[in-house]
Short mmCIF file of C-alpha atoms in Angstrom, two decimals:
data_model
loop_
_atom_site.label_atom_id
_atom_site.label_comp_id
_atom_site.label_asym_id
_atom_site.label_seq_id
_atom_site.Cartn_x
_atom_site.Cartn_y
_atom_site.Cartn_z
CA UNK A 259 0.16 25.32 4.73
CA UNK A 260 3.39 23.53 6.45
CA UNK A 261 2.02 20.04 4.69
CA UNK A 262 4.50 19.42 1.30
CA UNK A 263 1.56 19.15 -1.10
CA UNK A 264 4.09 17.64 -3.50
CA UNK A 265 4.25 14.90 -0.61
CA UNK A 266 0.44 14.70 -0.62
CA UNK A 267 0.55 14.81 -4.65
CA UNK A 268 2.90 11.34 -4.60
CA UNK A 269 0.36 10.05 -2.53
CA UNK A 270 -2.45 10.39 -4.63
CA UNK A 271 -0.67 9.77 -7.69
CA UNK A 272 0.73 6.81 -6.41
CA UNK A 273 -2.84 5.25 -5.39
CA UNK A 274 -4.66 6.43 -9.00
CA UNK A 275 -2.43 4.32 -10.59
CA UNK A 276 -2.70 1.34 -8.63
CA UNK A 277 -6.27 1.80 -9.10
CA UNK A 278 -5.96 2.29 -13.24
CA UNK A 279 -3.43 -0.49 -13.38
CA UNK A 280 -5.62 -3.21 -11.61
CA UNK A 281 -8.45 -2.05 -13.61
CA UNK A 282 -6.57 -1.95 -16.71
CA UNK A 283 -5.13 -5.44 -16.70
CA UNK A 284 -8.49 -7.32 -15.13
CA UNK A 285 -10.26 -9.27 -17.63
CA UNK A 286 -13.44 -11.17 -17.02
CA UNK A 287 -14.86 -14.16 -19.25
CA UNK A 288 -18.36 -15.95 -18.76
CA UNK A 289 -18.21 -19.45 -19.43
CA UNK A 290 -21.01 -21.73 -20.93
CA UNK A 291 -22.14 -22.56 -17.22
CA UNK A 292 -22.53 -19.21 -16.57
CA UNK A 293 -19.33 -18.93 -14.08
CA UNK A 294 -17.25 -15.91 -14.53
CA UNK A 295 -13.62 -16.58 -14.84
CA UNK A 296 -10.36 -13.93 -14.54
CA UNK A 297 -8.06 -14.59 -17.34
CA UNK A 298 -4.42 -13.87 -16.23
CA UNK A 299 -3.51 -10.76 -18.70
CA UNK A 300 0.26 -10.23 -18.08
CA UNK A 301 0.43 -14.12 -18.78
CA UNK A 302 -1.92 -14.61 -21.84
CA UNK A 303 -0.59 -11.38 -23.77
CA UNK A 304 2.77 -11.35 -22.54
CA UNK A 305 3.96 -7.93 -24.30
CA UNK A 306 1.59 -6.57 -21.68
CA UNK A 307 4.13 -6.77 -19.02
CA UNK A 308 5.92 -3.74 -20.60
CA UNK A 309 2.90 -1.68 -18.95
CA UNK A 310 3.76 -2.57 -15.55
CA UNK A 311 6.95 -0.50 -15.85
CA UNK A 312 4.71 2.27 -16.14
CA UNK A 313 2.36 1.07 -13.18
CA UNK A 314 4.22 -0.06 -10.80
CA UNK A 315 4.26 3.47 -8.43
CA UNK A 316 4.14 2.06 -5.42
CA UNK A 317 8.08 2.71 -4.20
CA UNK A 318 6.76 6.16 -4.43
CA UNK A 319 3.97 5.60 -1.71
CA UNK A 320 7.09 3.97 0.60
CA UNK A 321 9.46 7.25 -0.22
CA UNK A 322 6.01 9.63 0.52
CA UNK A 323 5.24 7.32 3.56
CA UNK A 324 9.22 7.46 4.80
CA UNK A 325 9.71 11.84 4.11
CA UNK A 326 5.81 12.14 6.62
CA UNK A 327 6.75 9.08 9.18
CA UNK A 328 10.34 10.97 9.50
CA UNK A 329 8.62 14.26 10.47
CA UNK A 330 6.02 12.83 12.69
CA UNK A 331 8.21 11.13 14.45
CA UNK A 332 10.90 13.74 14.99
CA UNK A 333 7.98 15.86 16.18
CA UNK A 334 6.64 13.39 18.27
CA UNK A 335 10.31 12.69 19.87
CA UNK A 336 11.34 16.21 20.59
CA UNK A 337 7.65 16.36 22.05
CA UNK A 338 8.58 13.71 24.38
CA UNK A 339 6.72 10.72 22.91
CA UNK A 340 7.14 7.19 23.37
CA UNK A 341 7.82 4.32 20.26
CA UNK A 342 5.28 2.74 21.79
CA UNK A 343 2.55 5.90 21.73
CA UNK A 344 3.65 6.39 18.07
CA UNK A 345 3.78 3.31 16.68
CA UNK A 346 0.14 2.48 17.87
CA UNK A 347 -1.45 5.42 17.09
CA UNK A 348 0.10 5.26 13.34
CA UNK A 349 -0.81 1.73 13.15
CA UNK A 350 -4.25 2.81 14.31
CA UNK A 351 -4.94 5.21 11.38
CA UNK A 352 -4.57 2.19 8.73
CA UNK A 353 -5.82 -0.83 10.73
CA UNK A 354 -9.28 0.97 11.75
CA UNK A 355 -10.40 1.62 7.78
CA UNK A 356 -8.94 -2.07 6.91
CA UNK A 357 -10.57 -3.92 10.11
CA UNK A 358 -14.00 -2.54 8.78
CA UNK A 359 -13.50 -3.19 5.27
CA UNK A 360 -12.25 -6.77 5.86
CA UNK A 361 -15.49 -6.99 8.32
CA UNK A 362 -17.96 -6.01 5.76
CA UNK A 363 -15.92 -7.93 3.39
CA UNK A 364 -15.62 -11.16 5.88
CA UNK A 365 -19.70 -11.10 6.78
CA UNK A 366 -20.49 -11.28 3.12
CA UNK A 367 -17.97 -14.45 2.44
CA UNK A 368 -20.15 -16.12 5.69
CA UNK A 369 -23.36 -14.94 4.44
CA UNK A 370 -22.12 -16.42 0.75
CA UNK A 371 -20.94 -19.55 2.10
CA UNK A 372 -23.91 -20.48 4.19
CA UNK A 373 -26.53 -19.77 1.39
CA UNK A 374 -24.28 -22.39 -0.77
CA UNK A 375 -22.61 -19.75 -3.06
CA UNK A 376 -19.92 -21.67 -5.68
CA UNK A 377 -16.78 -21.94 -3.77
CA UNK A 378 -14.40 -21.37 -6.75
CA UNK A 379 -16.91 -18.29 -7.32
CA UNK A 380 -16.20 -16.98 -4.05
CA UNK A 381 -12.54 -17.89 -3.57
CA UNK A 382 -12.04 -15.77 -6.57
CA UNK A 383 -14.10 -12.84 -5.39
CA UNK A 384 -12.60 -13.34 -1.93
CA UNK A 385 -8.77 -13.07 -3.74
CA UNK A 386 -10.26 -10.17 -6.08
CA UNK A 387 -11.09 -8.41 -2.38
CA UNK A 388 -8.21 -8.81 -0.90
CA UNK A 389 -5.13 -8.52 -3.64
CA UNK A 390 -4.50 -5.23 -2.46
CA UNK A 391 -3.39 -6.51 1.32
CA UNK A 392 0.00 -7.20 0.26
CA UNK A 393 1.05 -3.15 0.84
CA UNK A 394 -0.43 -3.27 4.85
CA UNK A 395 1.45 -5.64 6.64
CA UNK A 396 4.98 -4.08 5.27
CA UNK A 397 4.09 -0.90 5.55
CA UNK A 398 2.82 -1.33 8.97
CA UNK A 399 6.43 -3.18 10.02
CA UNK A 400 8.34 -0.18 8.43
CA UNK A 401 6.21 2.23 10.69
CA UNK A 402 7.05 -0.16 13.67
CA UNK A 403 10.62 0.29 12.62
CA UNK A 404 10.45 4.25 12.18
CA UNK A 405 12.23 4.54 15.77
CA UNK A 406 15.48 2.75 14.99
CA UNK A 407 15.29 3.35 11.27
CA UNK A 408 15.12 7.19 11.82
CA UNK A 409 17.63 7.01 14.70
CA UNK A 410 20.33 5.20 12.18
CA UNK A 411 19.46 7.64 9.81
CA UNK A 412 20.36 10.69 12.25
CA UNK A 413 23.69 8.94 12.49
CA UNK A 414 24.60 7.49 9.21
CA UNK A 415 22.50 9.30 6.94
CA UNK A 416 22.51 8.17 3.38
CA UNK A 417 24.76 5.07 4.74
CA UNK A 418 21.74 3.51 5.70
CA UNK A 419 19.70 3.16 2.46
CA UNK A 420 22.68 1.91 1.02
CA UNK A 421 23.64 -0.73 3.27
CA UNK A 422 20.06 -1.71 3.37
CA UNK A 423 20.01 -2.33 -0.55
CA UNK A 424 23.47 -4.30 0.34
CA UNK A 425 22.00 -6.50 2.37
CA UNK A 426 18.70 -6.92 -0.08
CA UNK A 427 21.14 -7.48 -2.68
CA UNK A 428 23.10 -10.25 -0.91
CA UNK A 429 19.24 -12.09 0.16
CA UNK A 430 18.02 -11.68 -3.50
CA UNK A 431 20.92 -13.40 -4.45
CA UNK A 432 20.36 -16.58 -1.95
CA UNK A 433 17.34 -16.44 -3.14
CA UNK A 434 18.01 -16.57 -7.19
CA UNK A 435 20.63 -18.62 -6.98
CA UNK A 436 20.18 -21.59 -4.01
CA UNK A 437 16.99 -21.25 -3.67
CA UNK A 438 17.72 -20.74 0.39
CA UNK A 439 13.72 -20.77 2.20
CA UNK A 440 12.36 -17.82 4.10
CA UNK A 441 16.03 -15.22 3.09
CA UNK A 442 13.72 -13.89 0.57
CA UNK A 443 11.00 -12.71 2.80
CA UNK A 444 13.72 -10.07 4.62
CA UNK A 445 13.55 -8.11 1.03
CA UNK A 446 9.68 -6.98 1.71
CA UNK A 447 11.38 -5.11 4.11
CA UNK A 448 14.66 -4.18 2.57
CA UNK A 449 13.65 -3.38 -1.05
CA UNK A 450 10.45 -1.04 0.06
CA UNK A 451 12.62 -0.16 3.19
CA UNK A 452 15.00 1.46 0.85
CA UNK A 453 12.77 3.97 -0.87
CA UNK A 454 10.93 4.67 2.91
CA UNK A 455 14.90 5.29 4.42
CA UNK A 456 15.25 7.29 1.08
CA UNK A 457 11.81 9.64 2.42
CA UNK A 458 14.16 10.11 5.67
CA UNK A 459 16.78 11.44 3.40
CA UNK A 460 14.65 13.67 1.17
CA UNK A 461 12.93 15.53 3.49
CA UNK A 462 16.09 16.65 5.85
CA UNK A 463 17.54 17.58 2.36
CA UNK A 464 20.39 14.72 1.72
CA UNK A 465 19.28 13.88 -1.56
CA UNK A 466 18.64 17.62 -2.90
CA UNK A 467 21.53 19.15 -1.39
CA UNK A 468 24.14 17.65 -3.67
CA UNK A 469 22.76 18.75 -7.25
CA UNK A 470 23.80 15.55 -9.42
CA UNK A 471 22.30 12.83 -7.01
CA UNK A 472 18.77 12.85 -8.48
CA UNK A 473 20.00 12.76 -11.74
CA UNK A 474 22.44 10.19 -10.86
CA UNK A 475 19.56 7.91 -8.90
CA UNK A 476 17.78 8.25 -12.05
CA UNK A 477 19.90 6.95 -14.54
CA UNK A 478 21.67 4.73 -12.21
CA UNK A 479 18.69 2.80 -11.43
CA UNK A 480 17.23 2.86 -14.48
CA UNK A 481 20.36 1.65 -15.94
CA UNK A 482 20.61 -1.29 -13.65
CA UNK A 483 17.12 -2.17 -14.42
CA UNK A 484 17.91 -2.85 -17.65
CA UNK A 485 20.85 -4.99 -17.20
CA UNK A 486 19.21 -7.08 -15.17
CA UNK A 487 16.32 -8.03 -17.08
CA UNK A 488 18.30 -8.07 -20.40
CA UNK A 489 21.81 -9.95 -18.92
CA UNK A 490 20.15 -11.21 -15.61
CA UNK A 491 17.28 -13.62 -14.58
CA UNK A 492 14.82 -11.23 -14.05
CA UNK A 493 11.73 -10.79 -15.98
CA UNK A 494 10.24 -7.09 -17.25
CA UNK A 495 7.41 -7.42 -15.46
CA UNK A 496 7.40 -5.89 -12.34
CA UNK A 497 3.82 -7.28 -11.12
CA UNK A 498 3.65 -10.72 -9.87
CA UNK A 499 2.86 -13.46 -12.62
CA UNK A 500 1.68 -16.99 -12.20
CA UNK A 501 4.57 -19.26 -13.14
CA UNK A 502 7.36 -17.08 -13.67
CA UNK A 503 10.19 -17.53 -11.80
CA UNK A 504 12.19 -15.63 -10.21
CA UNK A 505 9.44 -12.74 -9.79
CA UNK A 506 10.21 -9.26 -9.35
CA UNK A 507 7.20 -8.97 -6.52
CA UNK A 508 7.82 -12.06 -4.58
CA UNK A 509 9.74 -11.50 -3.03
CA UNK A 510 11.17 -8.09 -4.26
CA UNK A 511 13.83 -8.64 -6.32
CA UNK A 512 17.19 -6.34 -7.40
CA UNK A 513 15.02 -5.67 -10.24
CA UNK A 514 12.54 -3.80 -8.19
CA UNK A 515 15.47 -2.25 -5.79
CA UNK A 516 16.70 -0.69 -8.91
CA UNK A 517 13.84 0.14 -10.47
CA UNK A 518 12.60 2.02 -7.16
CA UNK A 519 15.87 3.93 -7.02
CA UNK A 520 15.61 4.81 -10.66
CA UNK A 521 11.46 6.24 -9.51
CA UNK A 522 13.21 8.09 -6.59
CA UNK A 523 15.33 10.14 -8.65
CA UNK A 524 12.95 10.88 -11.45
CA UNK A 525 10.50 11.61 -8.49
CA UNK A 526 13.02 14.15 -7.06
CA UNK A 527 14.11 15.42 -10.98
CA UNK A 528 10.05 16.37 -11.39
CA UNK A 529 9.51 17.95 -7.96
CA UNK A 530 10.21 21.85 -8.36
CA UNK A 531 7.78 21.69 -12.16
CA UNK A 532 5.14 19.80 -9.74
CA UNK A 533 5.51 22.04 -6.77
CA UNK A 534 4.85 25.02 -8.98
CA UNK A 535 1.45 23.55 -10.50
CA UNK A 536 0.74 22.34 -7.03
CA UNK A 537 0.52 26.25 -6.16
CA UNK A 538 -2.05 26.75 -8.07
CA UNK A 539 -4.82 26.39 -6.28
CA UNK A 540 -7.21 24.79 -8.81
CA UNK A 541 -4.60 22.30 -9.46
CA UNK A 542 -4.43 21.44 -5.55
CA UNK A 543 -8.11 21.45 -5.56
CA UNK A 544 -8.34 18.59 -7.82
CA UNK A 545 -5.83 16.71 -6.24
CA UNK A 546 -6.32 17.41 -2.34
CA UNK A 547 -9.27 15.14 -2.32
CA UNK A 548 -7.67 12.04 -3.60
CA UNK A 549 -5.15 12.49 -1.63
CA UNK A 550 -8.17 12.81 1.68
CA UNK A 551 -9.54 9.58 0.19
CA UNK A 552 -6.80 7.71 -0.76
CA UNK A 553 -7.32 4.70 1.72
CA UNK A 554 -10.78 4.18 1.37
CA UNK A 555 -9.47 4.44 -2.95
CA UNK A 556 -6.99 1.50 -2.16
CA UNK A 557 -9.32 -0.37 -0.11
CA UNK A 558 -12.22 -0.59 -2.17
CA UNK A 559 -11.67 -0.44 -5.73
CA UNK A 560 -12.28 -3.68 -6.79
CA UNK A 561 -15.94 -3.58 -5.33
CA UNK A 562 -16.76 -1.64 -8.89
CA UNK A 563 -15.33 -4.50 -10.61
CA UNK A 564 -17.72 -6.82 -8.81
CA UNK A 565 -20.78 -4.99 -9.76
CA UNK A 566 -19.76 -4.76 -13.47
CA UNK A 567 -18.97 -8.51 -13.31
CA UNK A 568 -22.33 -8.43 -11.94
CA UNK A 569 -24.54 -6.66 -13.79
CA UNK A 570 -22.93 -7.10 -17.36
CA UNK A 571 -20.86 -10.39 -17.13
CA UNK A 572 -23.71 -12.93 -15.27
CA UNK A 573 -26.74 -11.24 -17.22
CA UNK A 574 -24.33 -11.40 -20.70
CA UNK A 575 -24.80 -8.18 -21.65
CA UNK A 576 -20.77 -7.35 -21.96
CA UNK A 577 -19.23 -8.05 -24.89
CA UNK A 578 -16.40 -10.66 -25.02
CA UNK A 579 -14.12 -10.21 -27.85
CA UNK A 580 -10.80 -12.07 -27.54
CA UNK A 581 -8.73 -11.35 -24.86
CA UNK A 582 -5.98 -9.05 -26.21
CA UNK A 583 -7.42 -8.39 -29.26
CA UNK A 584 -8.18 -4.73 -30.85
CA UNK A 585 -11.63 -5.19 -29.86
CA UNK A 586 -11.11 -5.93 -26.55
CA UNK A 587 -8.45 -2.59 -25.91
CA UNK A 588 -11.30 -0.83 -28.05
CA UNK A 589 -13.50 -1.86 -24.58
CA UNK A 590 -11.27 -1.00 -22.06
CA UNK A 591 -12.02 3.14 -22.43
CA UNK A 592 -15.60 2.75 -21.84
CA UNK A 593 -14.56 0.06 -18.72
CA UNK A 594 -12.80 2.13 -17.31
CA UNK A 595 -15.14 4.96 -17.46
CA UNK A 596 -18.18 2.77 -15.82
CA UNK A 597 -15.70 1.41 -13.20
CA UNK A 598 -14.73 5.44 -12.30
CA UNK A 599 -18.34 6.17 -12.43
CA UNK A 600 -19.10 3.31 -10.22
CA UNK A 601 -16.35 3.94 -7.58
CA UNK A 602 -17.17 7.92 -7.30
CA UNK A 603 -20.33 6.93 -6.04
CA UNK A 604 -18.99 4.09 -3.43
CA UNK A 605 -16.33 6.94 -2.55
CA UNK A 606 -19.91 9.29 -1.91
CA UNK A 607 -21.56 6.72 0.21
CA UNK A 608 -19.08 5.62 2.33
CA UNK A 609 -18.49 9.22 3.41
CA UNK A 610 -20.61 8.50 6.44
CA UNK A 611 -18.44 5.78 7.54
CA UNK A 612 -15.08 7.61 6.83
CA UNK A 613 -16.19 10.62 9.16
CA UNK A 614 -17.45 7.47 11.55
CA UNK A 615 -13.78 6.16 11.38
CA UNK A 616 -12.40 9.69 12.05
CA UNK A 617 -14.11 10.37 14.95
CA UNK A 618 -13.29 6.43 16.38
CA UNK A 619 -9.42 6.89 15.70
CA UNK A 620 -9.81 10.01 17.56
CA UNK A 621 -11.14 8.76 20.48
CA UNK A 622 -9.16 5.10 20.49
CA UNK A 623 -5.52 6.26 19.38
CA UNK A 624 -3.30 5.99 22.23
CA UNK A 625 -1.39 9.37 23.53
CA UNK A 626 1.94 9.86 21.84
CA UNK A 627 3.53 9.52 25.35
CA UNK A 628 2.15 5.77 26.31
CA UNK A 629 5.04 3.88 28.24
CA UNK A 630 2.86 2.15 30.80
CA UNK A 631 5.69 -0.74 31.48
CA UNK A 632 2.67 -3.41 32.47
CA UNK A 633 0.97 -2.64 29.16
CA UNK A 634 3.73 -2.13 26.99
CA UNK A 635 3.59 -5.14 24.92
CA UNK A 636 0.15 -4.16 23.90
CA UNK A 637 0.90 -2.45 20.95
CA UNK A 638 3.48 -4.58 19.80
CA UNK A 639 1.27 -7.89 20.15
CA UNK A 640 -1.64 -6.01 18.76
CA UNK A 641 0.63 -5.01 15.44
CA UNK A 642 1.74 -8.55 15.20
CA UNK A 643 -1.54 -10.09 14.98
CA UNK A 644 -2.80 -7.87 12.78
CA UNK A 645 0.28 -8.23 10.45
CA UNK A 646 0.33 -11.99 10.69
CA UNK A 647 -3.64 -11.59 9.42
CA UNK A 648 -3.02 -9.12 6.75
CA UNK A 649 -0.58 -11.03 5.18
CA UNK A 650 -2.81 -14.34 5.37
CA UNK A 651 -5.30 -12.35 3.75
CA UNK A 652 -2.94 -11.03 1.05
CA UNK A 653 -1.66 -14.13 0.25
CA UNK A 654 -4.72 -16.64 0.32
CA UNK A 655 -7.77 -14.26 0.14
CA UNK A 656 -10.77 -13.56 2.20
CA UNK A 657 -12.15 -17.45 1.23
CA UNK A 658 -9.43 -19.48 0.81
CA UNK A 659 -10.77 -23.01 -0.57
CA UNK A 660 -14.20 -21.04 -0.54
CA UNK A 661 -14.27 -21.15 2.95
CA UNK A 662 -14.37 -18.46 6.03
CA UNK A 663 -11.14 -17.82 7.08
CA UNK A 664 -11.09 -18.04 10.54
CA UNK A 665 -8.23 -17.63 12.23
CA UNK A 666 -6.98 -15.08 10.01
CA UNK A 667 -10.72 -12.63 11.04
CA UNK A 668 -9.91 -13.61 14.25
CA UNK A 669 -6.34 -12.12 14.19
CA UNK A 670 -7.16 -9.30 12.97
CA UNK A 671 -10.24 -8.81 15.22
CA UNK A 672 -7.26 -8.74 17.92
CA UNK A 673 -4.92 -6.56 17.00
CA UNK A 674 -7.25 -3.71 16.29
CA UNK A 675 -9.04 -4.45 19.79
CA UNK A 676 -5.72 -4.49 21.29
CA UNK A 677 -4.26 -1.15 19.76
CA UNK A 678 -7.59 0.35 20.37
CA UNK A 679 -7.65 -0.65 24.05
CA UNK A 680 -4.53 1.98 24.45
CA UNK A 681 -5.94 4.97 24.97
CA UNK A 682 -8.23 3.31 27.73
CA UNK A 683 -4.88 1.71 29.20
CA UNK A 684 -3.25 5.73 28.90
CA UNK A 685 -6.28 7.24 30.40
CA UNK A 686 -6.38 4.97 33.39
CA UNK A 687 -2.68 5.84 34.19
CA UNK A 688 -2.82 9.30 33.59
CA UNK A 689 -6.68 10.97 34.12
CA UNK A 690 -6.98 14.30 32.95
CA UNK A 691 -6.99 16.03 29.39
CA UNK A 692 -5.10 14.84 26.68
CA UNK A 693 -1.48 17.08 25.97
CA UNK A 694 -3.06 18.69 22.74
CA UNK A 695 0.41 19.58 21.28
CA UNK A 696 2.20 16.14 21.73
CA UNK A 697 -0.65 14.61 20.15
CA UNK A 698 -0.49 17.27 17.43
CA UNK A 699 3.30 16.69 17.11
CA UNK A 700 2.51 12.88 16.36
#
């Protein structure tokens, strides 16, 4: 009962619609040779961008991720826990599901690639895998930042968000307008830093306590949103598509800044009519559990796609009307059904191995107070290798060129063996039970 379920509810809304929205907009086309190919969407039926204003939920999973990481850590603090203890252990809860998924994914690429599988064939089921990876690697930086982030925030408050979208403001800029190499990657952590320093806000109660601000965030941001894609450079769409430059994804432009503002005030506008459904308890029954499975949701949701590709696209059995034609959007209510169908039942079987990964991160995460000074670097290299992988794997795929990715498996393989050694590294310095309540406060 001390959880915010409305928290919990942004979370699960947040991943449904990532799910719907990739679903929505993949399209799949068997050519004479019996290859399947993905059609771009957003770039072949261009008013189709439009739907990405509607899609595009994810500053909502930063603001969700910001108002929990803020409590945790406050707890964990006052408790008397380390950065160090924190940071690994919250890394630990979202590298432990991904390590396993990218290993089952990973052993199938090698098994593919050594049987003589197409490699355009499995380069794009390899990118189809793994174009959900872009979210890890910042969220897992923002959580390394929580310390300092939440520590400016005690000082500065609502200063902070703001002179964070200053500064992604003045990079987006370089970026638009000189074309200046590398500036632009600072706004993956600016832009979506904004709405997680805006979660540190909400939840000690600086955006609610002045009555106009969510009102004010709304319109504000959705105002700005508009003049920049109608006076400014910036396109609608706020997905990333192939050839259009500047993007509003990569990196994150003022587009996005404003748009996520503009989501964080309708978010806050819409809490008390949500909070009051969410107290109904057969309302919170049907969300609590995708809220419980919302990782292994994000994770594997393109597997149903696969096995529709699979079972109606090779054998010919789907349909192929013209890609944005009436026909097709006629097809995507029954493709969306069979891909639900299909994921409920991955969700069922891979119960096993989320109960499997519960009990692991129990054992491996490190105790909130870690500060052994010969092992401190431990967590911080182990993040860093796993962030540097992540993001290879988010930007090229699990079979880059149709190939195993090495290095990238490798790095990954790592960090979680180094952030998992902690607790082993804790327990050798300090034998004895664990201390139950810091770990609880964390």
């Amino acid at each position: 009962m001390s959880r915010d379920r409305y928290v919990d509810f942004l979370r699960a809304w947040a991943i449904g619609l990532v799910v719907l929205g990739h679903w929505l907009i993949t399209a799949l086309v068997r050519e004479p040779g019996g290859e399947i190919r993905a059609p771009e969407l957003l770039a072949t039926v261009p008013w189709t961008q439009w739907l990405t204003l509607g899609f595009q939920i994810m500053p909502l999973f930063f603001l969700a991720g910001g108002h929990a990481a803020g409590g945790s850590w406050a707890r964990a603090r006052a408790a008397g826990g380390t950065a160090a203890g924190w940071v690994g252990g919250r890394a630990l809860r979202l590298l432990l599901p991904a390590a396993v998924y990218s290993g089952l994914v990973l052993s199938a690429v090698g098994i593919c690639s050594a049987v003589g599988v197409d490699p355009n064939t499995l380069e794009l089921v390899g990118w189809a895998m793994a174009m959900q990876f872009w979210f890890l690697p910042v969220y897992l930086l923002l959580s390394a930042l929580t310390p300092p982030l939440h520590a400016a925030h005690r000082r500065w408050g609502l200063l902070v968000p703001v002179a964070m979208g200053a500064v992604a403001l003045v990079a987006d800029t370089l970026v638009v307008t000189v074309h200046t190499p590398y500036v632009g990657l600072l706004d993956y952590v600016l832009v979506w830093g904004v709405a997680y320093q805006l979660g540190f806000c909400w939840r000690d109660g600086l955006l609610t306590e002045r009555r106009p601000l969510p009102a004010a965030l709304a319109a504000g941001g959705a105002l700005a949103f508009a003049a920049l894609i109608t006076l400014g450079p910036f396109p609608v769409s706020l997905i990333l598509v192939t050839g259009q430059t500047p993007s509003n994804t990569d990196p994150p432009s003022a587009a996005m800044l404003a748009w996520a503002v503009a989501q964080v005030g309708l978010c806050l506008l819409t809490a008390p009519a949500v909070r009051r459904l969410l107290d109904r308890e057969r309302v919170w029954r049907a969300v609590r559990p995708v809220g419980g499975a919302s990782m292994t949701l994000y994770l594997w949701h393109m597997l149903p796609v696969l096995i529709v590709a699979a079972a109606f696209y090779l054998t010919g059995l789907a349909p192929e009307p013209a890609l944005g034609s009436t026909a097709w959007w006629g097809l995507r209510l029954p493709w969306l059904l069979v891909l639900g169908v299909v994921l409920a039942g991955a969700v069922r079987a891979l119960r096993p191995l989320e109960r499997g990964l519960s009990l692991l991160y129990e054992r491996t995460r490190p105790d909130p107070d870690f500060s052994s000074s010969s092992h401190y670097w431990l967590p911080w290299l182990g993040l860093a290798a796993s962030v540097t992988a992540l993001t290879r794997f988010a930007t090229r795929g699990f079979a880059p060129d149709g190939r195993f990715p090495v290095l990238p498996a490798l790095g990954l393989l790592l960090g979680t063996t180094l952030l998992t050694a902690l607790r082993r590294t804790t327990a050798d310095r300090n034998p004895g039970e664990p201390k139950e309540a810091l770990r609880e406060a964390a």
